[in-house]
Short mmCIF file of C-alpha atoms in Angstrom, two decimals:
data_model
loop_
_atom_site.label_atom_id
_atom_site.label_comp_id
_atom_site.label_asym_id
_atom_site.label_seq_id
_atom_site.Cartn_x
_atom_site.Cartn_y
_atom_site.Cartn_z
CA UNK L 1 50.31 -14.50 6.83
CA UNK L 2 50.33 -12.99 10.55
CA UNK L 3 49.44 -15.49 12.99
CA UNK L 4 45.90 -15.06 14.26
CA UNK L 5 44.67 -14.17 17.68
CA UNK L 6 42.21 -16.80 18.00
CA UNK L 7 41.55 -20.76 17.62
CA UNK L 8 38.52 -20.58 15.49
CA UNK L 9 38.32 -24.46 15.32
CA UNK L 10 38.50 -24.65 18.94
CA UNK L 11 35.67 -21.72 18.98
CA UNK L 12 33.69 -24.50 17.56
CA UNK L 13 34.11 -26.76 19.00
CA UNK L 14 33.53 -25.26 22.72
CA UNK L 15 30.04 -23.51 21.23
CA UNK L 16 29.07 -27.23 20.22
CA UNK L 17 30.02 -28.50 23.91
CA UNK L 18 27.89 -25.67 25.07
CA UNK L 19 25.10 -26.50 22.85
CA UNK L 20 25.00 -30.40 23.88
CA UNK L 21 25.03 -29.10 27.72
CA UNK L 22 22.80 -26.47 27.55
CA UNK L 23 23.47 -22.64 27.05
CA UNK L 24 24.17 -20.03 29.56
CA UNK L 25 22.01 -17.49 27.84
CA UNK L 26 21.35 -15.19 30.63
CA UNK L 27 24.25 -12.26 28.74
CA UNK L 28 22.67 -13.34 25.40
CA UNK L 29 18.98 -13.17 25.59
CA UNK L 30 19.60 -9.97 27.89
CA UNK L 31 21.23 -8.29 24.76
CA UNK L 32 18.63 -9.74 22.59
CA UNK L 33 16.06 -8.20 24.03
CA UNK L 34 17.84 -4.71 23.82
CA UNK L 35 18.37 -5.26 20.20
CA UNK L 36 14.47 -5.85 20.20
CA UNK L 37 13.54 -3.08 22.17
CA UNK L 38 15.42 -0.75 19.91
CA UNK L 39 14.04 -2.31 16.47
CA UNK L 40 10.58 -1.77 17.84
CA UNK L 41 11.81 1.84 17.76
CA UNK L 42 12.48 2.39 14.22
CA UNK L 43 9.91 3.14 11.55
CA UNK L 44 10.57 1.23 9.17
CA UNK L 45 9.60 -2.01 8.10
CA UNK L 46 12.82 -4.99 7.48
CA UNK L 47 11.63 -7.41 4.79
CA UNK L 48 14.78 -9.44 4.75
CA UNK L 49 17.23 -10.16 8.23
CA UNK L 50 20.79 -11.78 8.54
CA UNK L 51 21.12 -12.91 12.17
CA UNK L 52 24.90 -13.46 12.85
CA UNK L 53 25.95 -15.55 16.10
CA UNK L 54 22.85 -17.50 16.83
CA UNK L 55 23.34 -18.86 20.79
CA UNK L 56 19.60 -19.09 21.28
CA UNK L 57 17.49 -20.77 18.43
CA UNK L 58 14.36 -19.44 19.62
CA UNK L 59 15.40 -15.84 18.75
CA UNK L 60 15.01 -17.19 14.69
CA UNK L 61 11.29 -17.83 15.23
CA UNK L 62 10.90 -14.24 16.63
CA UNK L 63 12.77 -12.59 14.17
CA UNK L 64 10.86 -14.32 11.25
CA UNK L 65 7.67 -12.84 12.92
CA UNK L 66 9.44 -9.38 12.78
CA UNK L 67 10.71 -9.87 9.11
CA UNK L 68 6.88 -10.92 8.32
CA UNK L 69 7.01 -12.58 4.54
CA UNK L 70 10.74 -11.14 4.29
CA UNK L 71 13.73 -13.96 4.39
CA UNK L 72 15.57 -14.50 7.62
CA UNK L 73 19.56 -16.08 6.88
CA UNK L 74 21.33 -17.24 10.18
CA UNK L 75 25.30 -17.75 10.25
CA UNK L 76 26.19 -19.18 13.16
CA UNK L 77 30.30 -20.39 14.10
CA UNK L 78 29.01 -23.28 16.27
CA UNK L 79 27.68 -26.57 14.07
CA UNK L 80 25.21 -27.57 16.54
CA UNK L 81 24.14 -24.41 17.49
CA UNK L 82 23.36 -23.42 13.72
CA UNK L 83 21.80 -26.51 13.14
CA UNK L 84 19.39 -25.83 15.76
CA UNK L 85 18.58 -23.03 14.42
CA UNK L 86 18.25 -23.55 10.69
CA UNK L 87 20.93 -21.63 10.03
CA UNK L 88 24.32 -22.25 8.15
CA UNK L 89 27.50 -22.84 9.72
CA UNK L 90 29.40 -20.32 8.44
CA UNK L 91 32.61 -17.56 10.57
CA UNK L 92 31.65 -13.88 10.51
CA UNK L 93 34.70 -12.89 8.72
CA UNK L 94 34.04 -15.84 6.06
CA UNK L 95 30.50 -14.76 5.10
CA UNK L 96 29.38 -15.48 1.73
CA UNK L 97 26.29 -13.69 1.53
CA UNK L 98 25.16 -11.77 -2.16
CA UNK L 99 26.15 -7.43 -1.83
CA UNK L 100 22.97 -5.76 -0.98
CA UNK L 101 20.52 -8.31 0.03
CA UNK L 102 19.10 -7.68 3.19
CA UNK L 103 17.65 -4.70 4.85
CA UNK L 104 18.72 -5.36 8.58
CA UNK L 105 22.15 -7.32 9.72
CA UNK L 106 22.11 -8.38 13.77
CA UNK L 107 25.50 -9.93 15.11
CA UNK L 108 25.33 -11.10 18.21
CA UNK L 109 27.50 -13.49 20.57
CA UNK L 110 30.23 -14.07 18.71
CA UNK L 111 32.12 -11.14 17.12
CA UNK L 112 34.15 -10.83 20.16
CA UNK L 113 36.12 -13.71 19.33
CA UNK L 114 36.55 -12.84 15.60
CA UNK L 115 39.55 -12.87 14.50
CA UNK L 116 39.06 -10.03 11.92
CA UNK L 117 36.46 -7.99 13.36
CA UNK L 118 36.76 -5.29 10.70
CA UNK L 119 36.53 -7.45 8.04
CA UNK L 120 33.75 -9.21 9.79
CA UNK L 121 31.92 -5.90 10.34
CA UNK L 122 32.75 -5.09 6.95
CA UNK L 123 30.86 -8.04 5.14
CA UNK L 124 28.06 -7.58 6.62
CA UNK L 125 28.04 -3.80 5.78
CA UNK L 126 27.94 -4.83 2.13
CA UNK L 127 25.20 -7.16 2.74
CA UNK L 128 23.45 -4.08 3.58
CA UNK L 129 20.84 -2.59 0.60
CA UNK L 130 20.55 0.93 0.96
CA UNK L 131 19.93 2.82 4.41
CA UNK L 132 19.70 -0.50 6.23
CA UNK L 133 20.60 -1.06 9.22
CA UNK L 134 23.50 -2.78 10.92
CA UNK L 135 22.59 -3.73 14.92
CA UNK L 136 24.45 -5.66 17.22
CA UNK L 137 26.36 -6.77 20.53
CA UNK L 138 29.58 -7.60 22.04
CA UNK L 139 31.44 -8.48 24.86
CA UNK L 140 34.31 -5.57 25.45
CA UNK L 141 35.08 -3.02 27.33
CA UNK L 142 35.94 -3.72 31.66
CA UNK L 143 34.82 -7.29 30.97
CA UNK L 144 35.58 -10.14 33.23
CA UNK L 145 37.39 -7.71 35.99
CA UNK L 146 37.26 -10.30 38.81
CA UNK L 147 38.62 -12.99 36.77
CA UNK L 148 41.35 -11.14 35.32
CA UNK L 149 42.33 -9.92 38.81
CA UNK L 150 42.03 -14.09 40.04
CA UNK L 151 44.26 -15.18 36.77
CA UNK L 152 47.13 -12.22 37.81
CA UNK L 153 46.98 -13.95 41.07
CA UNK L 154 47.76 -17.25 39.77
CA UNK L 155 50.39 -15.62 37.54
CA UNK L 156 52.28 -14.15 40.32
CA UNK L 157 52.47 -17.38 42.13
CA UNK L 158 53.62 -19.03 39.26
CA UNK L 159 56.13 -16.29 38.34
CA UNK L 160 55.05 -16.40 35.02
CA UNK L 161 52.22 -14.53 32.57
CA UNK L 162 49.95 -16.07 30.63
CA UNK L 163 47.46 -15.02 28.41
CA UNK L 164 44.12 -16.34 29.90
CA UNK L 165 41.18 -13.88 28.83
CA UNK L 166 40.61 -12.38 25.75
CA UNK L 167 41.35 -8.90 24.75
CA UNK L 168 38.44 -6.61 24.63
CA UNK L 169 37.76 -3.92 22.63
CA UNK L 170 36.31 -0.12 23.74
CA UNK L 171 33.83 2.03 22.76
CA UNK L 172 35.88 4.57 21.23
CA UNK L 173 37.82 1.36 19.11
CA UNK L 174 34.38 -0.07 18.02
CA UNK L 175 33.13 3.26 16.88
CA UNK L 176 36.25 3.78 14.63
CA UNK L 177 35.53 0.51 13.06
CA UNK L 178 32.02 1.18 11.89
CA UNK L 179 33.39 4.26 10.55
CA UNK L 180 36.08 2.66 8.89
CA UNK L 181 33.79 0.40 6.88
CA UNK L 182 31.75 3.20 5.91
CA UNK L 183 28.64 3.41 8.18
CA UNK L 184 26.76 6.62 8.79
CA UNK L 185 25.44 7.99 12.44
CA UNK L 186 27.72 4.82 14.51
CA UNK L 187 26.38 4.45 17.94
CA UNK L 188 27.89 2.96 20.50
CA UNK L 189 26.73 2.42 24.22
CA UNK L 190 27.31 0.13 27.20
CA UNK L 191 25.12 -2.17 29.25
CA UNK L 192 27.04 -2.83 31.90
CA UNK L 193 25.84 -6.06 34.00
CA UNK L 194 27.24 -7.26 37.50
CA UNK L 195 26.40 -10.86 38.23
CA UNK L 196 27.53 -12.61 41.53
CA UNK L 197 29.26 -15.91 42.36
CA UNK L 198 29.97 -17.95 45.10
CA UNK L 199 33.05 -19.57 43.48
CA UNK L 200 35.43 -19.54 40.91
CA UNK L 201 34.74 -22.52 39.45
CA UNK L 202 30.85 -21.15 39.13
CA UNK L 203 32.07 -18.17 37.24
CA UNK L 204 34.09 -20.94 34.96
CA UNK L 205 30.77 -23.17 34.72
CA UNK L 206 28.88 -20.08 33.54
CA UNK L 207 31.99 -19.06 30.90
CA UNK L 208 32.06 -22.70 29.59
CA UNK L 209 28.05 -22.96 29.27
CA UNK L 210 28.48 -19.90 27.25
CA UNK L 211 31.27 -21.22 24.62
CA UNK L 212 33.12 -18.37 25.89
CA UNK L 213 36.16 -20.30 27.25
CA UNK L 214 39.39 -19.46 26.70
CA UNK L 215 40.42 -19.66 23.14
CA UNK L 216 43.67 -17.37 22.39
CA UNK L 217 46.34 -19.12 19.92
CA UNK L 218 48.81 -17.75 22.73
CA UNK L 219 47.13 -19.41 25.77
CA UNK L 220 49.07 -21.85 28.20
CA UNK L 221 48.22 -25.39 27.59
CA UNK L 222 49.61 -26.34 31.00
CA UNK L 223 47.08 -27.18 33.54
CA UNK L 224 47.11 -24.10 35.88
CA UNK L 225 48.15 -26.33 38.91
CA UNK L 226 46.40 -26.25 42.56
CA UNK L 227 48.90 -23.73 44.05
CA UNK L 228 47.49 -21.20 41.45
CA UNK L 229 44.19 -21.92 41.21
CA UNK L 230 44.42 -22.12 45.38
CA UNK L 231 45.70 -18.48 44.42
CA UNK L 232 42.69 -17.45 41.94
CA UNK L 233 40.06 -18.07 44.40
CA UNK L 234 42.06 -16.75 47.51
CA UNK L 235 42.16 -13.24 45.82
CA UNK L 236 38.32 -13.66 44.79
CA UNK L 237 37.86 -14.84 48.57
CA UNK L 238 39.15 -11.45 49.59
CA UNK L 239 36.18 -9.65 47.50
CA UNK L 240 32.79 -11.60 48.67
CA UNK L 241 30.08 -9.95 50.64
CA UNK L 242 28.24 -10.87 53.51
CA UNK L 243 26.44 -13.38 51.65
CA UNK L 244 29.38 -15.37 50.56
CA UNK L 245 29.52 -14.06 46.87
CA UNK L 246 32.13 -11.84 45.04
CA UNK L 247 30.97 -9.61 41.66
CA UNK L 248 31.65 -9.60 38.34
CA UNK L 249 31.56 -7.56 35.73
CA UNK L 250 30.20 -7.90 31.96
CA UNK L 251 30.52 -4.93 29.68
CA UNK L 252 27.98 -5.10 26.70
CA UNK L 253 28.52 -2.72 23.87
CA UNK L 254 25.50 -2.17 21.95
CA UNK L 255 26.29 -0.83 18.22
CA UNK L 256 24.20 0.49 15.49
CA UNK L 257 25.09 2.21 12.08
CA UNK L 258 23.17 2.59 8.93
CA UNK L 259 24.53 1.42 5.51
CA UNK L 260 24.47 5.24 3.20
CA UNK L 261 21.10 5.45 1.34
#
């Protein structure tokens, strides 16, 4: 078997360190709410939901007023997280859920660190009755372009490379995929979102509270050292404004596809 990209028990167990501190749901609930604002578009009622990736337990109560007297199944990679949620502890690409038995799948804060995406996309395609609907987001694209920049820096100091934020995946790629597992009219789009930081290590916080940490098989276990971190935040230092604070960008892709009626 090929060695996989990711650490799904370490996935884990940073989403249940997030959940015991508190989640960073600003990215999260932002996406939610554009998942909302497109369901509201859609005529047609959804009797029974699977919410996949559940960072923010109050979305279940909302979605079980939008599913009215349907079911609503959560699967959630993070224990604690699911728990809170009444949901099931269960990996996107490890689903067990019965072929055809829900009318609308949402995945959302998690598939980016699946380590089968297609298959992961895939499952929950065949959870799909008839003309439903798969809906979701994901972190991709020019993600995490100031921190990527800062970790090159510390590289080059170093004189070595590491592998210190995930691969992302574009539009174009995350089209193909919903085509490949066999969904009609695949939409993608991006919400691109620029947050600002006075530090490094507040751009870290803000990862960490987010279980989105570093969590590549291939990463460096070393500690990064103060010469290279002193490195990372001199070439963010170089991009601040007048108020002190440096930008950084978080590409959202927003995906939809229908399951063939």
């Amino acid at each position: 078997m090929p060695p996989t990209l990711f650490d799904s028990d370490l996935r884990a167990l940073r989403r249940d360190r997030a959940a015991m501190k508190g989640v960073e749901t600003f990215l999260y609930d932002r996406a939610f709410e554009d998942i909302g604002e497109r369901l509201a578009s859609v005529q047609r009622d959804f009797r029974d939901i699977l919410l996949v990736g559940c960072p923010n337990p109050q979305w279940a109560g909302w979605l079980r007023m939008r599913g009215g007297e349907g079911t609503l199944r959560i699967a959630e990679p993070g224990a604690l997280l699911a728990a809170a949620a009444g949901g099931r502890h269960e990996r996107e690409d490890q689903l067990d859920i019965e072929p055809q038995s829900v009318d609308l799948v949402i995945a959302l804060g998690s598939l980016e660190s699946a380590n089968n995406l297609e298959d992961a996309l895939l499952r929950m395609r065949l959870a799909l009755r008839p003309g439903g609907l798969l809906i979701g987001a994901m972190a991709g694209g020019d993600s995490l372009r100031a921190l990527r920049g800062a970790m090159a820096a510390a590289d080059q100091l170093r004189g070595a490379t590491s592998a210190h934020v995930h691969p992302r995946i574009d539009p174009a790629g995350l089209t193909q995929l919903l085509t490949n597992i066999g969904l009609n009219m695949p939409v993608v789009d991006v919400d691109r979102v620029t947050a600002r930081y006075p530090s490094l290590a507040k751009l870290v916080d803000d990862l960490r509270a987010m279980g989105a940490t570093n969590i590549l098989n291939a990463r460096d276990r070393r500690y990064l050292g103060k010469a290279a971190y002193d490195a990372a935040r001199g070439h963010l230092g170089n991009q601040v404004d007048e108020s002190g604070k440096f930008s950084e960008t978080f590409d959202i892709l927003h995906f939809t596809g229908w399951a063939p009626a």
